[in-house]
Tab-separated table of N, CA and C in Angstrom:
chain	number	residue	atom	x	y	z
A	1	MET	N	0.781	-1.219	0.055
A	1	MET	CA	0.086	0.064	-0.006
A	1	MET	C	0.839	1.286	0.188
A	2	ALA	N	0.497	2.398	-0.695
A	2	ALA	CA	1.263	3.317	-0.823
A	2	ALA	C	1.164	4.240	0.464
A	3	LYS	N	2.204	4.891	0.722
A	3	LYS	CA	2.191	5.871	1.824
A	3	LYS	C	1.412	7.093	1.507
A	4	THR	N	0.762	7.536	2.523
A	4	THR	CA	-0.178	8.804	2.227
A	4	THR	C	0.495	9.922	2.414
A	5	SER	N	0.126	10.785	1.702
A	5	SER	CA	0.701	12.142	1.512
A	5	SER	C	0.640	13.005	2.974
A	6	THR	N	1.660	13.576	3.373
A	6	THR	CA	1.544	14.593	4.604
A	6	THR	C	1.384	15.995	4.165
A	7	PHE	N	1.006	16.229	2.973
A	7	PHE	CA	0.932	17.560	2.472
A	7	PHE	C	-0.325	18.303	3.168
A	8	LYS	N	-0.147	19.648	3.713
A	8	LYS	CA	-1.154	20.163	4.375
A	8	LYS	C	-1.584	21.399	3.585
A	9	GLN	N	-2.829	21.936	4.012
A	9	GLN	CA	-3.343	23.065	3.491
A	9	GLN	C	-2.475	24.332	3.456
A	10	ILE	N	-1.700	24.508	4.337
A	10	ILE	CA	-0.768	25.521	4.538
A	10	ILE	C	0.299	25.488	3.448
A	11	ASP	N	0.603	24.409	3.317
A	11	ASP	CA	1.707	24.081	2.006
A	11	ASP	C	1.091	24.454	0.737
A	12	ALA	N	-0.108	24.147	0.380
A	12	ALA	CA	-0.835	24.619	-0.882
A	12	ALA	C	-1.067	26.115	-0.912
A	13	LYS	N	-1.192	26.749	0.381
A	13	LYS	CA	-1.432	28.171	0.427
A	13	LYS	C	0.043	28.824	0.086
A	14	ARG	N	1.028	28.212	0.639
A	14	ARG	CA	2.391	28.722	0.085
A	14	ARG	C	2.608	28.647	-1.113
A	15	LEU	N	2.444	27.569	-1.797
A	15	LEU	CA	2.678	27.336	-3.220
A	15	LEU	C	1.857	28.204	-4.398
A	16	LEU	N	0.526	28.615	-3.706
A	16	LEU	CA	-0.304	29.490	-4.586
A	16	LEU	C	0.237	31.007	-4.367
A	17	ALA	N	0.782	31.262	-3.273
A	17	ALA	CA	0.969	32.771	-2.959
A	17	ALA	C	2.373	32.698	-3.764
A	18	ALA	N	3.298	31.865	-3.671
A	18	ALA	CA	4.549	31.830	-4.394
A	18	ALA	C	4.341	32.104	-5.795
A	19	ALA	N	3.357	31.371	-6.471
A	19	ALA	CA	2.960	31.491	-7.986
A	19	ALA	C	2.566	32.811	-8.338
A	20	LEU	N	1.707	33.430	-7.540
A	20	LEU	CA	1.076	34.858	-7.645
A	20	LEU	C	2.180	35.746	-7.469
A	21	SER	N	3.051	35.707	-6.638
A	21	SER	CA	4.002	36.747	-6.216
A	21	SER	C	5.000	36.764	-7.333
A	22	ALA	N	5.135	35.628	-8.027
A	22	ALA	CA	6.258	35.426	-9.204
A	22	ALA	C	5.498	36.119	-10.409
A	23	GLY	N	4.262	36.574	-10.427
A	23	GLY	CA	3.719	37.209	-11.532
A	23	GLY	C	2.731	36.462	-12.295
A	24	PHE	N	2.404	35.409	-11.859
A	24	PHE	CA	1.367	34.525	-12.588
A	24	PHE	C	-0.073	35.033	-12.298
A	25	GLU	N	-0.796	34.957	-13.114
A	25	GLU	CA	-2.324	35.557	-13.039
A	25	GLU	C	-3.073	34.419	-12.154
A	26	THR	N	-3.069	33.270	-12.559
A	26	THR	CA	-3.739	32.178	-12.093
A	26	THR	C	-2.736	31.013	-11.544
A	27	ALA	N	-3.259	30.074	-10.658
A	27	ALA	CA	-2.546	29.025	-10.078
A	27	ALA	C	-3.317	28.023	-9.740
A	28	THR	N	-2.910	26.743	-10.041
A	28	THR	CA	-3.793	25.637	-9.467
A	28	THR	C	-2.792	24.527	-9.003
A	29	VAL	N	-3.275	23.868	-7.603
A	29	VAL	CA	-2.405	22.975	-6.999
A	29	VAL	C	-3.340	21.668	-6.962
A	30	VAL	N	-2.892	20.504	-7.427
A	30	VAL	CA	-3.650	19.307	-7.350
A	30	VAL	C	-2.573	18.228	-6.603
A	31	ILE	N	-3.193	17.766	-5.433
A	31	ILE	CA	-2.513	16.796	-4.800
A	31	ILE	C	-2.944	15.399	-5.075
A	32	HIS	N	-2.316	14.655	-5.418
A	32	HIS	CA	-2.710	13.322	-6.139
A	32	HIS	C	-2.712	12.517	-4.684
A	33	PRO	N	-3.397	11.212	-4.728
A	33	PRO	CA	-3.372	10.407	-3.416
A	33	PRO	C	-2.056	9.639	-3.352
A	34	ASP	N	-1.303	9.614	-4.254
A	34	ASP	CA	0.003	8.645	-4.163
A	34	ASP	C	1.064	9.885	-3.786
A	35	GLY	N	0.806	11.136	-3.511
A	35	GLY	CA	1.616	11.855	-2.872
A	35	GLY	C	2.257	12.936	-3.954
A	36	ARG	N	2.023	12.775	-5.072
A	36	ARG	CA	2.317	13.670	-6.273
A	36	ARG	C	1.677	15.103	-5.990
A	37	ILE	N	2.515	16.075	-6.314
A	37	ILE	CA	2.019	17.416	-6.394
A	37	ILE	C	2.113	17.999	-7.575
A	38	GLU	N	1.121	18.779	-8.161
A	38	GLU	CA	1.086	18.876	-9.576
A	38	GLU	C	0.931	20.616	-9.401
A	39	VAL	N	1.360	21.636	-9.908
A	39	VAL	CA	1.093	22.803	-9.974
A	39	VAL	C	1.258	23.405	-11.254
A	40	SER	N	0.085	24.160	-11.602
A	40	SER	CA	0.050	24.711	-12.847
A	40	SER	C	-0.332	26.029	-12.924
A	41	ALA	N	0.404	26.954	-13.673
A	41	ALA	CA	0.264	28.547	-13.262
A	41	ALA	C	0.319	29.018	-14.885
A	42	SER	N	-0.427	30.199	-14.915
A	42	SER	CA	-0.520	30.795	-16.337
A	42	SER	C	-0.616	32.359	-16.169
A	43	ILE	N	-0.031	32.811	-17.153
A	43	ILE	CA	-0.030	34.309	-17.262
A	43	ILE	C	-1.317	34.709	-18.334
A	44	ALA	N	-2.201	35.449	-17.768
A	44	ALA	CA	-3.130	36.138	-18.497
A	44	ALA	C	-2.657	36.914	-19.743
A	45	ASP	N	-3.074	36.705	-20.838
A	45	ASP	CA	-3.026	37.774	-22.070
A	45	ASP	C	-3.225	39.185	-21.599
A	46	GLN	N	-2.325	40.116	-21.558
A	46	GLN	CA	-2.764	41.376	-21.467
A	46	GLN	C	-3.068	42.288	-22.637
A	47	GLN	N	-4.149	42.806	-22.736
A	47	GLN	CA	-4.580	43.485	-23.910
A	47	GLN	C	-4.142	45.025	-23.664
A	48	ASP	N	-3.803	45.726	-24.846
A	48	ASP	CA	-3.362	47.074	-24.550
A	48	ASP	C	-4.731	47.750	-24.810
A	49	SER	N	-5.210	48.478	-23.769
A	49	SER	CA	-6.380	49.466	-23.856
A	49	SER	C	-6.288	50.658	-24.751
A	50	ARG	N	-5.068	51.004	-25.205
A	50	ARG	CA	-4.826	52.249	-26.061
A	50	ARG	C	-5.276	51.762	-27.511
A	51	PRO	N	-6.128	52.507	-28.230
A	51	PRO	CA	-6.461	52.161	-29.765
A	51	PRO	C	-5.020	52.162	-30.444
A	52	ALA	N	-5.104	51.500	-31.620
A	52	ALA	CA	-3.758	51.254	-32.419
A	52	ALA	C	-3.898	52.590	-33.308
A	53	ASN	N	-2.578	53.171	-33.456
A	53	ASN	CA	-2.182	54.115	-34.047
A	53	ASN	C	-1.395	53.646	-35.328
A	54	THR	N	-1.756	54.162	-36.342
A	54	THR	CA	-1.007	53.961	-37.675
A	54	THR	C	0.458	54.354	-37.760
A	55	TRP	N	0.793	55.318	-37.023
A	55	TRP	CA	2.194	55.624	-36.855
A	55	TRP	C	3.053	54.802	-36.248
A	56	ASP	N	2.600	54.058	-35.488
A	56	ASP	CA	3.215	52.985	-34.507
A	56	ASP	C	3.987	52.107	-35.615
A	57	GLU	N	3.568	51.608	-36.484
A	57	GLU	CA	4.113	50.686	-37.523
A	57	GLU	C	5.357	51.465	-38.291
A	58	VAL	N	5.092	52.534	-38.762
A	58	VAL	CA	6.054	53.400	-39.474
A	58	VAL	C	7.167	53.558	-38.526
A	59	LEU	N	6.758	54.141	-37.223
A	59	LEU	CA	8.197	54.480	-36.405
A	59	LEU	C	8.867	53.188	-35.893
A	60	ARG	N	8.386	52.013	-36.032
A	60	ARG	CA	9.132	50.900	-35.814
A	60	ARG	C	10.143	50.565	-36.813
A	61	ARG	N	9.950	51.108	-38.167
A	61	ARG	CA	10.887	50.659	-39.099
A	61	ARG	C	12.215	51.336	-38.949
């Protein structure tokens, strides 16, 4: 029989806080019964709220 995980809720909170302080928009922690810990984090696409300017393309050249 597999050993049960001793992972606590405070550990999950620390993982989430670390991911958010690292600049990730969202983070998910999955704790599997066999003790594996899976953390997924993503950065949301930031959309520029300013309207496009036709001169921007000209000035980049």
